[in-house]
XYZ file of C-alpha atoms in Angstrom:
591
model
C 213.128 97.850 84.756
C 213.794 96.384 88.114
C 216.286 98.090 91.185
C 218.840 96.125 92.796
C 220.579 96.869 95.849
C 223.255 93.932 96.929
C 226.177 94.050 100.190
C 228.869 91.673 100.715
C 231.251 91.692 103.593
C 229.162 94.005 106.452
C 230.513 93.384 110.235
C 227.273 93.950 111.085
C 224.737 91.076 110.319
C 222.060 91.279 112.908
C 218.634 92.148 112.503
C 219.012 95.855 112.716
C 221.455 95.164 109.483
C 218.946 93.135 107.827
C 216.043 96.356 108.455
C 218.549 98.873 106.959
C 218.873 96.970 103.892
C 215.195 96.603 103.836
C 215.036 100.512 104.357
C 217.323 101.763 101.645
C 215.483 99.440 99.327
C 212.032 101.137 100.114
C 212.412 103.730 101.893
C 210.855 107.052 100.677
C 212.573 110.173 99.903
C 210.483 113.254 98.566
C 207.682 111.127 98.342
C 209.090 108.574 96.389
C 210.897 105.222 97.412
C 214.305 104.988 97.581
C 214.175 102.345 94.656
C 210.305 101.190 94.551
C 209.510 103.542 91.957
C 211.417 101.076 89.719
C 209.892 97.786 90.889
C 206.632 98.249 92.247
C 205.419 94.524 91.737
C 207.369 92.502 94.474
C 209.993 93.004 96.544
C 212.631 90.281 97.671
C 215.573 89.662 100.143
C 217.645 87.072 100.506
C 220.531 87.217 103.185
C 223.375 84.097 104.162
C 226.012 85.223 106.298
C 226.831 88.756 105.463
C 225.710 88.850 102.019
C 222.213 90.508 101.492
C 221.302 90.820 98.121
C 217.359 92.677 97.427
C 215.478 93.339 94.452
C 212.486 95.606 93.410
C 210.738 94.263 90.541
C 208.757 95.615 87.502
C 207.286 92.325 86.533
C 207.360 92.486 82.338
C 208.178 88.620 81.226
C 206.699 85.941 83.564
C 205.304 88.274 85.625
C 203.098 85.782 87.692
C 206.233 83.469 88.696
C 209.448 85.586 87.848
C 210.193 87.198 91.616
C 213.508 87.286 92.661
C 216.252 86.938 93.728
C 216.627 83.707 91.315
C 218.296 80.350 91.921
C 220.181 77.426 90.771
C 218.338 73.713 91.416
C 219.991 73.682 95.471
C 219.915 77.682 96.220
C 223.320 77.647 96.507
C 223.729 80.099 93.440
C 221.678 83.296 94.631
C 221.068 86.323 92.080
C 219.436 89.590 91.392
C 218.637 91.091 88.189
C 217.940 94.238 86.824
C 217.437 93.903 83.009
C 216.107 91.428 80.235
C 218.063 88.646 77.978
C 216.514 88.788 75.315
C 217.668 85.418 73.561
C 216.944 83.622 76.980
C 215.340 81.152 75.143
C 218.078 80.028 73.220
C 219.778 79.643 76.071
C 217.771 76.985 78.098
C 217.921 74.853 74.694
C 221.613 74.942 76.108
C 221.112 74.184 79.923
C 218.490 71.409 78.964
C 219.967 69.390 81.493
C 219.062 72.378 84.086
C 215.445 72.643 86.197
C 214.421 76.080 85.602
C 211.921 77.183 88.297
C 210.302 80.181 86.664
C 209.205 81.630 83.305
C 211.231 84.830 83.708
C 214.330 85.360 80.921
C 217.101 86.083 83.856
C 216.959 82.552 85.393
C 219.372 81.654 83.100
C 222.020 84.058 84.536
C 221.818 81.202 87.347
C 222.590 78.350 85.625
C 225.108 79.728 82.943
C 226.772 80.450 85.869
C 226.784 76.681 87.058
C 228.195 75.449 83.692
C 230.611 78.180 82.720
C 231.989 80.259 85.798
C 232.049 83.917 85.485
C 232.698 83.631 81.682
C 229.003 83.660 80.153
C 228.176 87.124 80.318
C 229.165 87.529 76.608
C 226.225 84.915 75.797
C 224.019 87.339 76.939
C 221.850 89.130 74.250
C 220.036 92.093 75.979
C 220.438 94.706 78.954
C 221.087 93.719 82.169
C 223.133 94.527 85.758
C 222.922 91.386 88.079
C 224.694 90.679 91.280
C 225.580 86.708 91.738
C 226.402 85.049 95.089
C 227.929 81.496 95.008
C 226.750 80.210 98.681
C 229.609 77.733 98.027
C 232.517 79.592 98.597
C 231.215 82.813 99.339
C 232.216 84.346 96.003
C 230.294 86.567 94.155
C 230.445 88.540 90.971
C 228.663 91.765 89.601
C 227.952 92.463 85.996
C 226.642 95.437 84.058
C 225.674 95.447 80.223
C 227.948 96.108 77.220
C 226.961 99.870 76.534
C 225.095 100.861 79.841
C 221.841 100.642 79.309
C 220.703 99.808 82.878
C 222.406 102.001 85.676
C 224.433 100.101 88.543
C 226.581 102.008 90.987
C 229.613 99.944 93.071
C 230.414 101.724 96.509
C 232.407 100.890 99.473
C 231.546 101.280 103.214
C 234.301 101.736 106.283
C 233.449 98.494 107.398
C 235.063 96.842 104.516
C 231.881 96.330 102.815
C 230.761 96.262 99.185
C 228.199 97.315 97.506
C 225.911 97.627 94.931
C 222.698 99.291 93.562
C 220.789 100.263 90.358
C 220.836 103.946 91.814
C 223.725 106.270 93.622
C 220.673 107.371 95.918
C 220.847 103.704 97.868
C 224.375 104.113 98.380
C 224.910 107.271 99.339
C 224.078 106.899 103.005
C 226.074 103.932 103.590
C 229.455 104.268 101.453
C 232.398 106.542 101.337
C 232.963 106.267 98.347
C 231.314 105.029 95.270
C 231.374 104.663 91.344
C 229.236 104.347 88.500
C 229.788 100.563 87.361
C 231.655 100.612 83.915
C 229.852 99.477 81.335
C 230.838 95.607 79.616
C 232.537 94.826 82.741
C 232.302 91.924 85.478
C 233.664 92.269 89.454
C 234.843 88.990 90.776
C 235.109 88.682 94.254
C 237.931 85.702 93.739
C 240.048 88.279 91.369
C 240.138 90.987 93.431
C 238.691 93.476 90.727
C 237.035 94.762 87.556
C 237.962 93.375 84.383
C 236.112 93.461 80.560
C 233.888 91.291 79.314
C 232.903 93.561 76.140
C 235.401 93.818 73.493
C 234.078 94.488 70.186
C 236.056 95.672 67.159
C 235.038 99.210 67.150
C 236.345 99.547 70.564
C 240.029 100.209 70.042
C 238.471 103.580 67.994
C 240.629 102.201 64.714
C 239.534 103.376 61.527
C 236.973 100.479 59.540
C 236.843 99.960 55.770
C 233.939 97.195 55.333
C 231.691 98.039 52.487
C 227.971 99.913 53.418
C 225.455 97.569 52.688
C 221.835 99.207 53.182
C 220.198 95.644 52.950
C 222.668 93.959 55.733
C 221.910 97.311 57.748
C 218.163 97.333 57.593
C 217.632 93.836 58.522
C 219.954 94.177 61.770
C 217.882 96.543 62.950
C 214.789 94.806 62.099
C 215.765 92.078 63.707
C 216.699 94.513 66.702
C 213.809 95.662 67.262
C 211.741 92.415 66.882
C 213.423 90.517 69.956
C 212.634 94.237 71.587
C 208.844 92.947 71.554
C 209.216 90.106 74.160
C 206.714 91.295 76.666
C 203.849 90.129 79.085
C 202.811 93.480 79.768
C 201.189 96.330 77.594
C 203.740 98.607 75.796
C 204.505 100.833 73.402
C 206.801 103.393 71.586
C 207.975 106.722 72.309
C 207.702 109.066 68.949
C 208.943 112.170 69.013
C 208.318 112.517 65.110
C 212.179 112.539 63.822
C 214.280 109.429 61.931
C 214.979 106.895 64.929
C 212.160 106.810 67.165
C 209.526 106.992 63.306
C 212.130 104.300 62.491
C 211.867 102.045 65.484
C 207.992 102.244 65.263
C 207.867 101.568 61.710
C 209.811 98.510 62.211
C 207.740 97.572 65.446
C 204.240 98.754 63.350
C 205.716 96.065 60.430
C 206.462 93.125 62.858
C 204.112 93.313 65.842
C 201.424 90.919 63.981
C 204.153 88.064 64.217
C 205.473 88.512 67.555
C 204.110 86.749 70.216
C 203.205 90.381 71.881
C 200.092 90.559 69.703
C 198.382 87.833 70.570
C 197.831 89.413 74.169
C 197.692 92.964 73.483
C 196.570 93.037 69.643
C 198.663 94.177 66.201
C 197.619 98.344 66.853
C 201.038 99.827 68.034
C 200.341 102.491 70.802
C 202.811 105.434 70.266
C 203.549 108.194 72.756
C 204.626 112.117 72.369
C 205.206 115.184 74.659
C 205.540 118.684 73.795
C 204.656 122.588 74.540
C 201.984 123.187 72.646
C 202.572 123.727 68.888
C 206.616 122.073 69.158
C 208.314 120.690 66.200
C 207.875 117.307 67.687
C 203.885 117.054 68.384
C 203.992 118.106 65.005
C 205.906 115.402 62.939
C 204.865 112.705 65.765
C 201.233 113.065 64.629
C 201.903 112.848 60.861
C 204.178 109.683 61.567
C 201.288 108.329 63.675
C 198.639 109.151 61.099
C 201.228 106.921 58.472
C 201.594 103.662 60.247
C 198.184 103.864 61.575
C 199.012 103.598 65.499
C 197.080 104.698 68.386
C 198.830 107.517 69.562
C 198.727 109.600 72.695
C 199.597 112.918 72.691
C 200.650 114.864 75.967
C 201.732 118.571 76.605
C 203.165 120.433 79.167
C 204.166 124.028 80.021
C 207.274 125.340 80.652
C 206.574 126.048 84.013
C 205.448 122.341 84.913
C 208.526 121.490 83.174
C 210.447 123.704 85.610
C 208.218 122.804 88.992
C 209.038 119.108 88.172
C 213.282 120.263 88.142
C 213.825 119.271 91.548
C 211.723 115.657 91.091
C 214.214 115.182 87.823
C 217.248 115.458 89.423
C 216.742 113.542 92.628
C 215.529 110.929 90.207
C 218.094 110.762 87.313
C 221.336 111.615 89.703
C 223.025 114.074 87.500
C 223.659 117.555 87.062
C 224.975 117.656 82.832
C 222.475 120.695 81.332
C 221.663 118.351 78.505
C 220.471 115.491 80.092
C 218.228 117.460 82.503
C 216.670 119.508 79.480
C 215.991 115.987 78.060
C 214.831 114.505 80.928
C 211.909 116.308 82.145
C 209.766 116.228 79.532
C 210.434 112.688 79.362
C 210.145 112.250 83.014
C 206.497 114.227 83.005
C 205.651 111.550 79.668
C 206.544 108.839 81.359
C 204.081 109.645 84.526
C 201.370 109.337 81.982
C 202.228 106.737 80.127
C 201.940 104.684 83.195
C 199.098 105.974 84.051
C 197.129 104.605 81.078
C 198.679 101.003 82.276
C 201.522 100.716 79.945
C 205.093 99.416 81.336
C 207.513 99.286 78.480
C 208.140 101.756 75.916
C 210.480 101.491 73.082
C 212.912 104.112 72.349
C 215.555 105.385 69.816
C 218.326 106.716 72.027
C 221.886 105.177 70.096
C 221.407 106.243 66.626
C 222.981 109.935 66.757
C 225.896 108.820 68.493
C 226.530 105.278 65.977
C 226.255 107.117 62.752
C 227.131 110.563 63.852
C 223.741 112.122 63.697
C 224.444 115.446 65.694
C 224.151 118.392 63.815
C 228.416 119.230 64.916
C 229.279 115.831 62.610
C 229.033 118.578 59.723
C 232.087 119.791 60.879
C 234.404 116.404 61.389
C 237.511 117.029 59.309
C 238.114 113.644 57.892
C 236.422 110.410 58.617
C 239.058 108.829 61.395
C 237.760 111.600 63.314
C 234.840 111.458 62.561
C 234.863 107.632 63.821
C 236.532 108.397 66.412
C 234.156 110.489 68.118
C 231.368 108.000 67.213
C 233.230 105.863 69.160
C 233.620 108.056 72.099
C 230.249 109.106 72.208
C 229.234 105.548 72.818
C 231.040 104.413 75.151
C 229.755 107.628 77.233
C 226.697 107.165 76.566
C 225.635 105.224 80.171
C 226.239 108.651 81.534
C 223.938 110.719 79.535
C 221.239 109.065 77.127
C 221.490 106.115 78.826
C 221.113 107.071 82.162
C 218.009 109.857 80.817
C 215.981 106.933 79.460
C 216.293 104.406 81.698
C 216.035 106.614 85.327
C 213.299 109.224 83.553
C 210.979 105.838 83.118
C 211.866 104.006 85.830
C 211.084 107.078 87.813
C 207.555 105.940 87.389
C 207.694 102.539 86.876
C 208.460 102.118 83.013
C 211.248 100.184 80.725
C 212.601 101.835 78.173
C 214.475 99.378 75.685
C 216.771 100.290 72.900
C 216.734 98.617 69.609
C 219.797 100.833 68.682
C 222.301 100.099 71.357
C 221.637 96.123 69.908
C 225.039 94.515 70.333
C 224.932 92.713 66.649
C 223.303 96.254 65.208
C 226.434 98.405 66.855
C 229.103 95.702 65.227
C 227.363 95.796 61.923
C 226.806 99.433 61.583
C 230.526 100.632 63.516
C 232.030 97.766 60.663
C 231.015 100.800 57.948
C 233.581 102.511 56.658
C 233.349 106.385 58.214
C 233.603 107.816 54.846
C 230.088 106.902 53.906
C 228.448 108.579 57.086
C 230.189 111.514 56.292
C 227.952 114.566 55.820
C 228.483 116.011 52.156
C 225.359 117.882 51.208
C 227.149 118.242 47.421
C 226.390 114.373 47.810
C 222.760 115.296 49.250
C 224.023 113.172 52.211
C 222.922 114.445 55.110
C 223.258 113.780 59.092
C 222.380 109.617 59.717
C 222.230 109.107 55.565
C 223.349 105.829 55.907
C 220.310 104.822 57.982
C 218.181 106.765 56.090
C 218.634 105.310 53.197
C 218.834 102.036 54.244
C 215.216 102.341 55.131
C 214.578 104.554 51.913
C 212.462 101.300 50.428
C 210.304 102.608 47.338
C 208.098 99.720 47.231
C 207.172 99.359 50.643
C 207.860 103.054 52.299
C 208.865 102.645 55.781
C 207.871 106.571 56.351
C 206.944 109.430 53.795
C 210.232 111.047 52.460
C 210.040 114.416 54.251
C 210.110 112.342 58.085
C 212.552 109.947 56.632
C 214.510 112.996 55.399
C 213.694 115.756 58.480
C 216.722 117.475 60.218
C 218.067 116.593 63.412
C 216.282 117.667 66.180
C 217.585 116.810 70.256
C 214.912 115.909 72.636
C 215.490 118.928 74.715
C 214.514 121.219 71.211
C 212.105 119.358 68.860
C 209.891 119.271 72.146
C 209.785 122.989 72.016
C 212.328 125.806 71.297
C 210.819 128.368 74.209
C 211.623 124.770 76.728
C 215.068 125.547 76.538
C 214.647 129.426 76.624
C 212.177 129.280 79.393
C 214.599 127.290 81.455
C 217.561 129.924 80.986
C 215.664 132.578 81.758
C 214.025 130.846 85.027
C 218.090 130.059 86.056
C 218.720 134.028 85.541
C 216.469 134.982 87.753
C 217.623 132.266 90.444
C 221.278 132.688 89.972
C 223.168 136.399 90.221
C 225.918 137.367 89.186
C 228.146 137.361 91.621
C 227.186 134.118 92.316
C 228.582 132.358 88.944
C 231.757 134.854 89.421
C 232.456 132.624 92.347
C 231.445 129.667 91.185
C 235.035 128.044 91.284
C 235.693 128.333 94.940
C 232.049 127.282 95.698
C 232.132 124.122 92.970
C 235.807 123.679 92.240
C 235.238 119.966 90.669
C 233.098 120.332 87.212
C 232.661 124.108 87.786
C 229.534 125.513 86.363
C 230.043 128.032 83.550
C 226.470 129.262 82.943
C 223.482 130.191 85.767
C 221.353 127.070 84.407
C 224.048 124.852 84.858
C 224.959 126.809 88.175
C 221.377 126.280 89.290
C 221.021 122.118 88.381
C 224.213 121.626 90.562
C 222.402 123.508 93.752
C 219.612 121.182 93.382
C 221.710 117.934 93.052
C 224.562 119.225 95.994
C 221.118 119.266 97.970
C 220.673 115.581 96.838
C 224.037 114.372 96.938
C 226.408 116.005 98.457
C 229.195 113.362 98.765
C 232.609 114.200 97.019
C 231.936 110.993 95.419
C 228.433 111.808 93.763
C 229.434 114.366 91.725
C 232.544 112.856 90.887
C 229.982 110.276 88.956
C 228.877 113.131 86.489
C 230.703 114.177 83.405
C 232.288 117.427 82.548
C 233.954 119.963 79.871
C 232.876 121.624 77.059
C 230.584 120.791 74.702
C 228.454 121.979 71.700
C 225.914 120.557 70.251
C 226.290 117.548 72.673
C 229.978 116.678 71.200
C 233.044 115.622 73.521
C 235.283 118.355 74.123
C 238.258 117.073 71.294
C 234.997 117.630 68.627
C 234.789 121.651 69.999
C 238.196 122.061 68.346
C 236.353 121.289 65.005
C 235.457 124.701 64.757
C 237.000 128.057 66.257
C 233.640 129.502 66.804
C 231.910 126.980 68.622
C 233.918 127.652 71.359
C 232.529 131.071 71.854
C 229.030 129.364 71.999
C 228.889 126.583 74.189
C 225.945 124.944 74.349
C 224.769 121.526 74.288
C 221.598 122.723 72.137
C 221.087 121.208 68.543
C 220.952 125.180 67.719
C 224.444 126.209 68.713
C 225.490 124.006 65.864
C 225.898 127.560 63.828
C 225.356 128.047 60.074
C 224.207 124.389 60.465
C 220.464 124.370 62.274
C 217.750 125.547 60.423
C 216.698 127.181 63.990
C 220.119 128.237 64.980
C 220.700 130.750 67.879
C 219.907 134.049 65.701
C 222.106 136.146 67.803
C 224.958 133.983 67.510
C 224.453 133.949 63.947
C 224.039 137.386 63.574
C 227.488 137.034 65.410
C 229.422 134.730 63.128
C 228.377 136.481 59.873
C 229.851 139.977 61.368
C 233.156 138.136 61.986
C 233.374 137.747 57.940
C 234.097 133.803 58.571
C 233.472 131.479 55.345
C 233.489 127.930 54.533
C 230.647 126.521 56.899
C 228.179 124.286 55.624
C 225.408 125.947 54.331
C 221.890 125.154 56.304
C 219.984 122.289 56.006
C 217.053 123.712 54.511
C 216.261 122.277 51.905
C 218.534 119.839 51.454
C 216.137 116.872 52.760
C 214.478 116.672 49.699
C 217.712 117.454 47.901
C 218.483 114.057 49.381
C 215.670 112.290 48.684
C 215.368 113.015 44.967
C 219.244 111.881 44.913
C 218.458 108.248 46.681
């Protein structure tokens, strides 16, 4: 994962121009570079005029000829890339009659350019933000992936200025005001504006009816994760032990002999885990592991390294939602040593809960259009939480996370299901995600041993460690009074905090980013579970238990808050679901 930082229109182009560009682009901040950390191979600038457009680069395909910027035959078509297309070479069987200068799969953002105008970025298979200057006319155009996977901010400087950057750090400085890039759109500099480039089916939120077919399911996501293996570098997968990240490396374990991957870096998968000593996750990662016979590396951490790395986190991952920072450490501290031991991609299963409705508050949905409907919503958010946890926490230290789920084929296929058959219905022995579970339920050839395949939803932020979450409450009590949340409203009247941990998270980013416009870039409202705020309404007494843990899902987690439990039976309330327990292997003797 690369960082791009591009301007168009400053007043100013002289040489002290040129250095500040130079300087946001590298310089360091709490001991880190402004953007370095996520391209420490090369470093590039090209300016004409007053255009500058710069790129750090994390060199993973082509990485002895793939620098950038990249360019058209006559340099007259400029552009920086932050991203991979993954069906690149389909592409140049297309643009035969093109001379492509370099190995690396974003050239051809260059030369679709050249034969289409600004309407190829649908062609594109993969995840990407790029920044494209025609020298020409002076036009240029900005474009960011279809769900979000890679981060790009647009801002705005009093000189009249644009600009934009993979992070809200290199803009900061510089602009007034700025934005987080909306996902499956393009700028154009010639029509004044944003418009969309992504519009799928599933996006107008109606209700679907196609058939479930496990077979058509399973191979889309095969096939998903087998273009995820274009590499030139060593990599690996992140397994925390539940369904989608076992799932993604039992597909990768299955394939990697015929990818091209193997021949430099072998057919043993590596596989990576992090946890407090003794968590749910280490647990269930190792078994997985010990299945498909990968080499895996397992890392711990202590609460209060998770807590002494807070500050790191947030400078790094530019938000202050509870969630994603609970998430985000321990994947920020993983990702430190997974680069350490040389590796530069990872594969990952953020995507899943939010496509088939895999948090443990989809028990609750009261019919299946709303059910869909928050599926639907939860994707298109997702550049502003999972998104944005698993790309910044990597490329923090120099790693690419990719994300077989968020597939653009895989999303169509699977958001073509009718809702009704990812409904929960444990009288069905369907639980949470049973549509993807038992699409990969294969007797003959197991993908993973029932009990994994089967295992309850777990969040990041939990299955790495129940006392994580605790510890960090407690270590916000003690930094937050009273009377200081009381007030909270006049202090933080936009997306005020309604708990001391949250309180405390938006000290430390303020600190960061204290621009009107930073923390305008952050989500708000309540949530449980991690479920929009329309979803809360599913059940009256979720909203006396806010909490984006997997265990304020009451009378639903096997590990639910006991207190809050306690709470909810007192109050004589009946018809919940009754708790999972159990009812994994009620489901897999049923399939």
């Amino acid at each position: 994962m690369c960082g791009i930082l591009a301007v168009f229109g400053c007043i100013d182009n002289s040489q002290a121009k040129r250095s500040r560009i130079i300087e946001l682009s590298r310089r360091h901040s709490i001991s880190f570079c402004l953007l370095r950390h996520r391209g420490p191979d090369w470093s590039g600038l090209h300016c004409h005029g007053n255009c500058y457009l710069a790129h750090q680069r994390l060199a993973i395909v082509d990485p002895a000829s793939g620098d950038q910027p990249l360019y058209n035959e006559d340099k007259t078509v400029i552009v920086t890339v932050n991203g991979e297309i993954y069906n690149h070479k389909q592409l140049r069987e297309k643009l035969k009659s093109h001379q492509f200068r370099t190995g690396s799969d974003c050239e051809v953002i260059a030369h679709l350019y050249e034969e289409h105008g600004e309407e190829f970025v649908d062609m594109l298979d993969g995840m990407f933000s790029f920044v494209l200057l025609d020298t020409k006319d002076n036009s240029y155009i900005a474009a960011r992936d279809a769900i979000g996977i890679t981060p790009l901010y647009m801002g705005w400087g009093l000189d009249g200025s644009i600009w934009f950057a993979s992070e809200m750090k290199a803009l900061s400085d510089d602009c007034e005001r700025f934005i987080s890039f909306p996902p499956g759109h393009i700028y154009s500099s010639k029509q004044g504006g944003l418009r969309r480039w992504y519009n799928p089916p599933w996006f107008l939120e109606q209700t679907p009816s196609s058939s479930y077919d496990p077979i058509v399911l399973r191979k889309a996501f095969e096939k998903a994760v087998f273009k995820r293996l274009m590499t030139d570098v060593p990599f690996g997968v992140l397994l925390s032990g539940g369904l989608d990240s076992s799932l993604v490396a039992a597909v990768a374990c299955r394939y990697l002999a015929e990818s091209e991957a193997a021949c430099q870096w072998g057919s043993q998968l590596h596989t990576f885990c992090i946890g407090l000593e003794s968590s749910p996750d280490l647990k269930a990662a190792r078994e997985v592991a010990d299945y498909l016979g990968t080499r895996h590396h397992e890392f711990h951490f202590t609460v209060q390294e998770g807590i002494d790395a807070l500050e790191e986190v947030i400078y790094h991952i530019e938000t202050y939602d509870v969630t994603t920072i609970r998430a985000s450490t321990p994947m920020f501290l993983m990702s430190r040593k997974i680069k350490s031991l040389g590796v530069k991609m990872v594969l990952s299963g953020e995507g899943s809960d939010e496509i088939f409705g895999g948090y443990l508050y989809f028990h609750k949905a009261p019919n299946k259009e709303e059910f869909h409907q928050e599926t639907c919503q939860k994707i298109k958010a997702l550049h502003l939480y999972d998104c944005l946890r698993a790309n910044k926490s990597t490329s923090a230290w120099g790693v690419e996370a990719r994300v077989p789920f968020l597939d653009k084929e895989f999303i169509n296929i699977a958001m073509a299901i009718d809702p009704e058959w990812k409904m929960i219905s444990p009288d069905l022995g369907r639980i949470e995600k049973w549509v993807l579970r038992n699409a990969f339920d294969d007797v003959q050839k197991p993908y993973l041993p029932k009990h994994i395949l089967y295992r309850q939803k777990e969040q990041f932020s939990d299955g790495v460690g129940y006392s994580w979450i605790d510890g960090l409450k407690d270590h916000a009590n003690k930094q937050v009074t009273d009377a200081m949340l009381t007030h909270a409203s006049f202090i933080y009247p936009e997306n005020t905090p309604t708990t001391k941990e949250a309180y405390y998270y938006r000290t430390i980013f303020e600190k960061f980013f204290p621009k009107n416009a930073a923390r305008s870039t952050v989500p708000g409202g309540p949530s449980v579970a991690c479920s929009t705020a329309k979803a809360v309404e599913w059940d009256a007494a979720w909203s006396k238990n806010l909490d984006p843990s997997g265990r304020a899902a009451l009378g639903i987690h096997s590990a639910a808050y006991e207190e809050a439990v306690d709470a909810k039976n007192k109050s004589s309330l009946s018809g919940s679901p009754k708790k999972l327990q159990g009812v994994g292997e009620k489901a897999a003797a049923v399939v």
